[in-house]
Each structure stands twice: as structure tokens, then as C-alpha cells.
């Protein structure tokens, strides 16, 4: 009897295996880093060091490939997409809905986070001794972040500055510096402009953009073959560098935030997908898994953007909606980061015995919404903007020293939520535009 051909393992399973192995090896390396002392163990330490270096190299290479694709794919696919949208009214409608939805889900995330932190009171569970020990341990790192935050203009100025900055002085500089909001602006101007030209003139340019998008998609497909190894390579050194001993004192804080992020992933998003998007949450999460795992491993929604776009396209969302909603989301929509800023502010306030009044809580909702919009989608950016939120309600910014020990782990988790929020919004906007969401390969 003929043997049935063995089906290759789906990519998302391979990526999940890479993730599990990365965490495992990271934990083993972490153990050794702590225990190995003395000259007889220097060989082991050298081997462990080499494993970490090679992994870091592979992970960085993968992220570089993604960064290489991000700007041109947004540019070419959005030019073609904007031209496909046809008229300015439709673009305005999609833009308005996207920004309104992004803002509403961000504020909602903060409210959920605040409610959990106020109910559980994780800050009250940290003894003053543990607080001072952690604060001393991370004092210099905290000082650097606070210094970075002090160089930033006020939140409103930042927001107005971002709007003003939408128009690049030089479109080529916007592309060269990967300023995503400006790249979106350039693509929209060119795409809409093309619809106003005679077809004979615009057609070749559009064909070029479509062909370039296809080239980049093929490159992405090739790069994704590396994803399982890259996820392993990104995770192993990150986990190896974590300090599990610190987790004890901060466990309640970390669990409150993880619980809040879980509410978004398991309750809010599936409800929105089922009731508004009329799409099966199981299909959504299965298709989005590569982007989520990559967000977890890289802690960067910007680096994950090309993969997020690919997954959203596979869900059946059109090129027009994907190429507009996803890059905008990677820049301004961060539900996980906003929730983190809310929970961390309440936690630090509780630790220092500061009571937050209702107006202070409303200030947190407002400032954390704006701060998350201003947070770039790169590792560890959320903690710099957290300083701004703390200062807005009079909580000592030095308090960030206490939470820095678990920040990398929480950064990985909030980035998953940030990326998922972008994909959920893309699906809903597509539905509102009457799209059928048929799966595509
Ligand atoms: N790492 C997050 C992101 O890229 C931002 C942050 O919260 O630090 O989405």
C-alpha cells in the first residue's frame, strides 16, 4: 500500500517550538550564569557566552531583514492601496474610524488595568525593605531612563509635534529615517495623486508599486523560513539575562498586569472579533500566531510590522486596509503599553503610600493614552514614557527602578497585545468596509 505523504509542520507550530526551546535554553543559561564561579568553570562560561553571542547574532540578523522590508513594503503597498481606495471621502472615513477605534481601545485597556491594580493593591504587598533594595539595585538604570524622559517635550507638545511632523520636509529623508507616520503621508499623497492622473500615465506607476510589493512579499516569505530559529535566537539570550530572584517581590505586580493583558486577549478582543468582526477568534489567533510569537521574542511592534501585515492579509483583509491600518497601529496604537503604564503608576504610588484621587486616576487615563501614542514600537520604550505619566500625578519617577527587574518580560507580553490590537482593528475596519474576509494563502 502506498504511504501517505507526510504533511510538513505548519510554520506557526515550528515558531512555537522555537519559542519553547528558546525559553528552555535561556533558563538553563540563566541558571549557569548565576552558579558558575571559579576558574574550573571558565570553559563552561565561555561556551555559554558563545551560545548567547551566536544566538544574538542570528536574532539581530532576522530583525534587520524585517526592518529592511518595513519601509518599502508600507510605501509601495500603501501607494497601490490608496490609489485603489479611489476617493478621498473613503480614505477619510477609514482614517477617522481607525484613529477613533485605536483611542477608544487604548483608554479601555487603561481603565481595565487601573481597576485591577486598585482592587488587588499589589504595591501594598511590597515591604519597604524589598522596595529600597530593588530601588538601589536599579538606581543608575532608572536615572538614565528619567534623563531620557526629561529631554522629551510635554505630552500635548509631543502630540501636536507628531501631527506637525506628519508632513516631512523631505520625503526621501522620511524614507531613509524610517519615520513611519511620514512614510504613510508620502504614500497617501502619491497614491491619491495617481488617481487624479489619466489612466495611461498612472497605470505603469501602479504596476511598478504592485510588482515591488510582490517582490517584498516574496522576500518576507523567504525570511519567515528563518523565523523558528530566529525566535529561538532572540529568546534564549533575553531569558538568560533575566533575574528570576527579583520576581518574588514583584510577583503580584507582574500578575496583575499579565491578568489585565490576558483580559484583553481572552475576553475583549475575541468579543470584538465575534460580535463586530463576525470572524472566528480561533481562526484569527491561529493566523496571527507568527506575529504574536515574534512580538514576544523581539519586544518590538515596529520590527514585527511586516509579519503582522502578512498575517492580516492571510485573514482576508484587503491590501488597502492592511497597508493603512497596520503601520498606523504599529506607531500610535499600544493597548498593552497603555495598560502597563496605568498599572505601574498605581503600583508605584501604592508602594510609596500615595493615594490616587479620582481626578488623578482620570489624569492617568488621559496621559497614558497620549503617552502610549507617543511610545515608539521598540524594546523598553514604554518605561521612558511611564516617567511622564508618573510625573503627571506627582508619583516619584525614581520608582521605576523598582520595576525594571521584570520589565523585559512584561515588555515582551505587552508587545504581543500591542500587535494583536492592531490586527483586531484591521479586521473590524475591513468588515465595516464591507470586506468578506476570505482566507488567503
Ligand atoms: N516594546 C513595545 C512595543 O514595541 C513598546 C513598549 O511598551 O515598550 O510595542
Coordinates of C-alpha atoms and ligand atoms in Angstrom, one line a residue:
X1 CA 0.0 0.0 0.0
X2 CA 1.3 3.5 -0.9
X3 CA 2.4 5.5 2.1
X4 CA 0.5 8.7 2.6
X5 CA 2.9 11.7 2.1
X6 CA 3.8 13.3 5.4
X7 CA 2.5 16.8 5.8
X8 CA 5.1 19.4 6.8
X9 CA 4.6 21.0 10.1
X10 CA 2.8 24.4 9.7
X11 CA 5.0 27.4 10.2
X12 CA 3.3 28.6 13.4
X13 CA 3.9 25.3 15.1
X14 CA 7.6 25.5 14.2
X15 CA 7.7 29.0 15.5
X16 CA 6.1 27.9 18.8
X17 CA 8.6 25.1 19.1
X18 CA 11.4 27.7 18.6
X19 CA 9.8 29.8 21.3
X20 CA 9.6 26.9 23.8
X21 CA 13.2 25.8 23.1
X22 CA 14.4 29.4 23.4
X23 CA 12.8 29.8 26.8
X24 CA 14.2 26.5 28.0
X25 CA 17.8 27.2 26.8
X26 CA 17.6 30.7 28.2
X27 CA 16.6 29.3 31.6
X28 CA 19.5 26.9 31.6
X29 CA 21.9 29.6 30.6
X30 CA 20.4 31.8 33.3
X31 CA 21.0 29.1 35.9
X32 CA 24.6 28.6 34.9
X33 CA 25.3 32.4 34.8
X34 CA 24.3 32.5 38.4
X35 CA 26.0 29.4 39.7
X36 CA 29.3 29.2 37.9
X37 CA 32.2 30.7 39.8
X38 CA 35.9 29.9 40.0
X39 CA 38.4 29.2 37.3
X40 CA 37.5 25.5 36.7
X41 CA 34.1 26.6 35.3
X42 CA 35.6 29.2 32.9
X43 CA 35.3 26.7 29.9
X44 CA 31.5 26.3 30.6
X45 CA 31.2 30.0 30.9
X46 CA 33.0 30.5 27.6
X47 CA 30.7 28.0 25.9
X48 CA 27.6 29.6 27.4
X49 CA 28.9 33.0 26.3
X50 CA 29.5 31.8 22.8
X51 CA 26.0 30.3 22.6
X52 CA 24.5 33.6 23.7
X53 CA 26.6 35.6 21.1
X54 CA 25.7 33.3 18.2
X55 CA 22.0 33.4 19.2
X56 CA 22.1 37.2 19.5
X57 CA 23.7 37.5 16.1
X58 CA 21.0 35.3 14.4
X59 CA 18.2 37.1 16.1
X60 CA 19.6 40.5 15.2
X61 CA 20.0 39.4 11.6
X62 CA 16.4 38.3 11.4
X63 CA 15.2 41.6 12.9
X64 CA 17.5 43.5 10.4
X65 CA 15.8 41.7 7.5
X66 CA 12.4 42.7 8.8
X67 CA 13.5 46.3 9.2
X68 CA 14.8 46.2 5.7
X69 CA 11.3 45.3 4.4
X70 CA 9.2 47.5 6.6
X71 CA 9.6 50.9 4.9
X72 CA 9.4 49.9 1.2
X73 CA 6.5 47.5 1.8
X74 CA 4.5 50.1 3.6
X75 CA 5.4 52.7 0.9
X76 CA 4.6 50.5 -2.2
X77 CA 1.6 48.7 -0.8
X78 CA 0.0 51.9 0.5
X79 CA 0.5 53.8 -2.7
X80 CA -1.3 51.0 -4.5
X81 CA -3.8 50.7 -1.7
X82 CA -4.6 54.4 -1.6
X83 CA -5.0 54.5 -5.3
X84 CA -7.3 51.5 -5.0
X85 CA -9.5 53.3 -2.4
X86 CA -10.5 55.7 -5.2
X87 CA -11.8 58.7 -3.4
X88 CA -10.8 61.0 -0.5
X89 CA -14.1 60.5 1.3
X90 CA -13.5 56.8 1.7
X91 CA -10.0 57.4 2.9
X92 CA -11.2 60.0 5.4
X93 CA -13.8 57.6 6.7
X94 CA -11.3 54.7 7.2
X95 CA -8.8 57.1 8.8
X96 CA -11.3 58.6 11.2
X97 CA -12.7 55.2 12.3
X98 CA -9.2 53.8 12.7
X99 CA -8.0 56.7 14.9
X100 CA -11.2 56.7 17.0
X101 CA -11.1 53.0 17.5
X102 CA -7.4 53.0 18.4
X103 CA -8.0 55.7 21.0
X104 CA -11.1 54.1 22.5
X105 CA -9.5 50.6 22.9
X106 CA -6.4 52.2 24.4
X107 CA -8.4 54.1 27.0
X108 CA -10.4 50.9 27.7
X109 CA -7.2 49.0 28.3
X110 CA -6.0 51.6 30.9
X111 CA -9.4 51.5 32.7
X112 CA -9.2 47.7 33.0
X113 CA -5.6 47.9 34.2
X114 CA -6.4 50.6 36.8
X115 CA -9.4 48.7 38.1
X116 CA -7.4 45.5 38.6
X117 CA -4.5 47.3 40.3
X118 CA -6.8 49.2 42.6
X119 CA -8.7 46.0 43.5
X120 CA -5.6 43.8 44.1
X121 CA -3.3 46.5 45.6
X122 CA 0.0 44.9 44.5
X123 CA 2.0 47.9 45.7
X124 CA 0.9 47.3 49.3
X125 CA 2.4 43.8 49.2
X126 CA 6.0 45.0 48.8
X127 CA 7.8 45.6 52.1
X128 CA 9.7 48.9 52.4
X129 CA 13.0 46.9 52.6
X130 CA 12.3 45.0 49.4
X131 CA 11.4 48.3 47.7
X132 CA 14.6 50.0 48.8
X133 CA 16.7 47.0 47.9
X134 CA 15.3 47.0 44.4
X135 CA 15.4 50.7 44.1
X136 CA 19.1 50.7 45.0
X137 CA 19.9 47.9 42.6
X138 CA 18.4 49.6 39.6
X139 CA 19.1 53.2 40.6
X140 CA 21.5 54.1 37.8
X141 CA 19.5 52.4 35.0
X142 CA 16.4 54.3 36.3
X143 CA 18.4 57.6 36.3
X144 CA 19.2 57.1 32.6
X145 CA 15.6 56.5 31.7
X146 CA 14.5 59.5 33.7
X147 CA 17.1 61.6 31.9
X148 CA 15.8 60.4 28.5
X149 CA 12.2 61.3 29.6
X150 CA 13.3 64.8 30.8
X151 CA 14.6 65.5 27.3
X152 CA 11.1 65.0 25.9
X153 CA 8.7 67.9 25.4
X154 CA 5.3 67.9 27.3
X155 CA 2.7 65.4 26.2
X156 CA 0.5 67.8 24.4
X157 CA 3.5 69.4 22.6
X158 CA 4.6 65.9 21.7
X159 CA 1.2 65.1 20.2
X160 CA 1.0 68.4 18.3
X161 CA 4.6 67.9 17.2
X162 CA 3.7 64.5 15.9
X163 CA 0.8 66.0 13.9
X164 CA 3.1 68.7 12.6
X165 CA 5.7 66.2 11.8
X166 CA 3.3 64.3 9.6
X167 CA 4.4 66.4 6.7
X168 CA 8.1 65.6 6.0
X169 CA 10.3 68.4 4.9
X170 CA 12.0 65.9 2.6
X171 CA 10.1 62.7 1.6
X172 CA 13.4 60.9 1.0
X173 CA 14.6 61.7 4.5
X174 CA 11.3 60.3 5.8
X175 CA 12.0 57.0 4.0
X176 CA 15.7 57.0 5.0
X177 CA 15.0 57.5 8.7
X178 CA 12.0 55.1 8.7
X179 CA 9.6 57.7 10.1
X180 CA 6.5 55.6 9.7
X181 CA 3.9 58.3 10.1
X182 CA 5.7 60.4 7.4
X183 CA 6.1 57.4 5.1
X184 CA 2.3 56.9 5.4
X185 CA 1.8 60.5 4.5
X186 CA 4.1 60.2 1.4
X187 CA 2.4 57.1 0.2
X188 CA -1.1 58.6 0.7
X189 CA -0.1 61.8 -1.3
X190 CA 1.4 59.7 -4.1
X191 CA -1.5 57.2 -4.2
X192 CA -4.2 59.8 -4.1
X193 CA -2.3 61.9 -6.7
X194 CA -2.2 58.9 -9.0
X195 CA -6.0 58.6 -9.1
X196 CA -6.2 62.2 -10.4
X197 CA -3.9 61.5 -13.4
X198 CA -5.0 60.0 -16.7
X199 CA -5.1 56.2 -16.5
X200 CA -2.4 55.8 -19.2
X201 CA 0.0 57.8 -17.0
X202 CA -0.9 56.3 -13.6
X203 CA -1.1 52.7 -14.7
X204 CA 2.7 52.0 -15.2
X205 CA 3.5 53.5 -11.8
X206 CA 0.8 51.5 -10.1
X207 CA 2.0 48.3 -11.8
X208 CA 5.5 49.1 -10.5
X209 CA 4.2 49.5 -7.0
X210 CA 2.3 46.3 -7.2
X211 CA 5.3 44.4 -8.5
X212 CA 7.6 45.9 -5.8
X213 CA 5.1 44.9 -3.2
X214 CA 5.1 41.3 -4.6
X215 CA 8.9 41.2 -4.6
X216 CA 9.0 42.3 -1.0
X217 CA 6.3 39.8 0.0
X218 CA 8.4 37.0 -1.6
X219 CA 11.4 38.2 0.3
X220 CA 9.3 38.2 3.5
X221 CA 8.2 34.6 2.8
X222 CA 11.8 33.5 2.5
X223 CA 12.8 35.4 5.7
X224 CA 9.9 33.7 7.5
X225 CA 11.6 30.3 7.0
X226 CA 14.2 31.6 9.4
X227 CA 11.5 32.6 11.9
X228 CA 11.6 29.5 14.1
X229 CA 15.4 29.7 14.5
X230 CA 15.2 33.5 14.9
X231 CA 12.6 33.3 17.7
X232 CA 14.8 30.8 19.5
X233 CA 17.8 33.0 19.0
X234 CA 16.0 36.1 20.2
X235 CA 14.5 34.5 23.3
X236 CA 17.4 32.5 24.6
X237 CA 19.7 35.5 25.4
X238 CA 16.8 37.6 26.6
X239 CA 15.6 34.9 29.1
X240 CA 19.3 34.2 30.1
X241 CA 19.7 37.9 31.1
X242 CA 16.5 37.9 33.3
X243 CA 16.8 37.9 37.1
X244 CA 14.3 35.4 38.4
X245 CA 15.2 36.2 42.0
X246 CA 13.7 39.6 41.7
X247 CA 10.4 38.2 40.6
X248 CA 9.4 37.3 44.2
X249 CA 8.7 40.9 45.4
X250 CA 7.2 41.9 42.1
X251 CA 5.1 38.8 41.5
X252 CA 1.8 40.5 42.5
X253 CA 2.5 43.5 40.2
X254 CA 3.5 41.2 37.3
X255 CA 0.5 39.0 37.8
X256 CA -1.9 42.0 37.9
X257 CA -0.5 43.3 34.6
X258 CA -0.4 39.8 33.0
X259 CA -4.0 39.3 34.2
X260 CA -5.1 42.6 32.6
X261 CA -3.3 41.8 29.3
X262 CA -5.0 38.4 29.5
X263 CA -8.4 40.0 29.8
X264 CA -7.7 41.9 26.5
X265 CA -6.5 38.8 24.7
X266 CA -9.1 36.3 26.0
X267 CA -12.2 38.5 26.6
X268 CA -12.2 41.9 24.9
X269 CA -10.6 41.1 21.5
X270 CA -12.4 37.8 21.0
X271 CA -15.8 39.5 21.8
X272 CA -15.0 42.3 19.3
X273 CA -13.9 39.8 16.7
X274 CA -17.0 37.6 17.2
X275 CA -19.7 40.3 17.6
X276 CA -18.4 43.1 15.4
X277 CA -16.0 41.4 13.1
X278 CA -18.1 38.2 12.7
X279 CA -15.0 36.2 12.4
X280 CA -14.0 33.1 14.4
X281 CA -11.5 34.2 17.1
X282 CA -9.8 30.7 16.8
X283 CA -9.1 31.4 13.1
X284 CA -7.9 34.9 13.9
X285 CA -5.4 33.7 16.6
X286 CA -4.2 30.8 14.6
X287 CA -3.4 33.0 11.7
X288 CA -1.8 35.7 13.8
X289 CA 0.4 33.4 15.9
X290 CA 3.6 34.0 13.9
X291 CA 3.3 37.8 14.5
X292 CA 2.4 37.3 18.2
X293 CA 5.4 35.0 18.8
X294 CA 7.7 37.4 17.0
X295 CA 6.3 40.3 19.0
X296 CA 7.0 38.3 22.2
X297 CA 10.6 37.4 21.1
X298 CA 11.6 40.8 19.7
X299 CA 9.6 43.2 22.1
X300 CA 9.2 45.4 19.1
X301 CA 5.9 46.2 17.3
X302 CA 7.8 48.1 14.6
X303 CA 10.1 45.1 13.8
X304 CA 7.1 42.8 13.8
X305 CA 5.1 45.1 11.4
X306 CA 5.9 43.2 8.1
X307 CA 4.8 39.9 9.7
X308 CA 1.7 41.5 11.2
X309 CA 0.7 42.8 7.8
X310 CA 1.3 39.4 6.2
X311 CA -0.9 37.6 8.8
X312 CA -3.6 40.3 8.4
X313 CA -3.6 39.8 4.7
X314 CA -3.9 36.0 5.3
X315 CA -7.1 36.7 7.3
X316 CA -8.5 38.1 4.1
X317 CA -8.2 41.8 4.9
X318 CA -7.6 43.9 1.7
X319 CA -4.3 45.4 0.8
X320 CA -5.9 48.9 1.0
X321 CA -7.0 48.4 4.7
X322 CA -3.9 46.4 5.8
X323 CA -1.4 48.8 4.4
X324 CA -3.0 51.8 6.1
X325 CA -4.3 50.4 9.5
X326 CA -1.3 48.2 10.4
X327 CA 1.6 50.7 10.1
X328 CA -0.5 53.4 11.7
X329 CA -1.2 51.0 14.6
X330 CA 2.4 50.0 15.0
X331 CA 3.2 53.7 15.5
X332 CA 0.2 55.0 17.6
X333 CA -1.8 52.1 18.9
X334 CA -0.4 50.4 22.0
X335 CA -3.1 48.9 24.3
X336 CA -0.6 46.7 26.2
X337 CA 1.8 49.6 26.8
X338 CA -1.0 51.9 27.9
X339 CA -2.3 49.3 30.4
X340 CA 1.2 48.8 31.7
X341 CA 1.7 52.5 32.2
X342 CA -1.6 52.6 34.2
X343 CA -0.9 49.6 36.3
X344 CA 2.7 50.6 37.0
X345 CA 1.7 54.1 38.1
X346 CA -0.8 52.7 40.6
X347 CA 1.7 50.1 41.8
X348 CA 4.5 52.6 42.4
X349 CA 2.0 55.0 44.1
X350 CA 0.8 52.3 46.4
X351 CA 4.4 51.3 47.3
X352 CA 5.1 54.9 48.3
X353 CA 1.8 55.2 50.2
X354 CA 0.4 57.8 47.8
X355 CA -3.4 57.8 47.5
X356 CA -4.6 58.5 44.0
X357 CA -7.8 60.6 43.9
X358 CA -10.5 60.3 41.1
X359 CA -9.1 63.3 39.2
X360 CA -5.6 61.7 39.5
X361 CA -7.0 58.5 38.0
X362 CA -8.6 60.4 35.1
X363 CA -5.3 62.1 34.6
X364 CA -3.6 58.7 34.3
X365 CA -6.2 57.6 31.7
X366 CA -5.5 60.7 29.6
X367 CA -1.7 60.9 30.0
X368 CA -1.2 57.1 29.5
X369 CA -3.4 57.3 26.3
X370 CA -1.2 60.1 25.0
X371 CA 2.0 58.5 26.2
X372 CA 1.2 55.2 24.5
X373 CA 0.6 57.1 21.3
X374 CA 4.0 58.7 21.6
X375 CA 5.8 55.5 22.6
X376 CA 7.9 54.2 19.7
X377 CA 7.4 50.5 18.9
X378 CA 10.9 49.4 20.2
X379 CA 12.0 47.4 23.2
X380 CA 11.8 49.2 26.5
X381 CA 10.3 52.4 25.2
X382 CA 7.2 52.2 27.4
X383 CA 9.2 52.7 30.6
X384 CA 10.6 56.0 29.4
X385 CA 7.1 57.3 28.7
X386 CA 6.0 55.9 32.0
X387 CA 8.1 58.6 33.7
X388 CA 5.9 61.2 32.0
X389 CA 2.8 59.5 33.4
X390 CA 4.2 59.3 36.9
X391 CA 5.2 62.9 36.9
X392 CA 1.7 64.0 35.7
X393 CA 0.2 62.7 39.0
X394 CA 3.1 63.5 41.4
X395 CA 4.4 60.0 41.9
X396 CA 8.2 59.9 42.3
X397 CA 9.7 58.8 38.9
X398 CA 12.6 57.1 40.7
X399 CA 10.0 54.4 41.5
X400 CA 10.7 52.9 38.0
X401 CA 13.9 51.5 39.5
X402 CA 11.8 49.0 41.5
X403 CA 10.0 47.5 38.4
X404 CA 13.0 47.5 36.0
X405 CA 14.0 43.9 37.0
X406 CA 10.8 42.4 35.5
X407 CA 10.4 45.0 32.7
X408 CA 11.8 42.9 29.9
X409 CA 9.4 40.0 30.5
X410 CA 6.4 42.4 30.7
X411 CA 7.7 44.3 27.6
X412 CA 7.5 41.0 25.7
X413 CA 3.9 40.4 26.8
X414 CA 2.6 43.9 26.3
X415 CA 4.1 44.0 22.8
X416 CA 2.0 40.9 21.9
X417 CA -1.1 42.8 23.0
X418 CA 0.0 45.9 21.0
X419 CA 0.4 43.9 17.8
X420 CA -2.9 41.9 18.4
X421 CA -4.8 45.2 18.9
X422 CA -3.5 46.4 15.5
X423 CA -4.7 43.2 13.8
X424 CA -8.1 43.2 15.6
X425 CA -8.7 46.8 14.4
X426 CA -7.7 45.9 10.8
X427 CA -10.3 43.1 10.8
X428 CA -13.0 45.4 12.2
X429 CA -12.3 48.2 9.7
X430 CA -12.3 45.7 6.9
X431 CA -15.7 44.4 8.0
X432 CA -17.1 48.0 8.2
X433 CA -15.8 48.5 4.7
X434 CA -17.9 45.5 3.6
X435 CA -15.0 43.1 3.1
X436 CA -15.7 39.4 3.1
X437 CA -12.6 38.2 4.9
X438 CA -12.0 35.0 2.9
X439 CA -8.7 33.4 4.0
X440 CA -5.8 33.9 1.5
X441 CA -2.6 31.8 1.3
Ligands
LIG1 N1 8.1 47.3 23.2 C1 6.8 47.9 23.0 C2 6.4 47.8 21.5 O1 7.3 47.7 20.7 C3 6.7 49.3 23.5 C4 6.9 49.3 25.0 O2 5.9 49.2 25.7 O3 8.0 49.4 25.5 O4 5.2 47.8 21.2

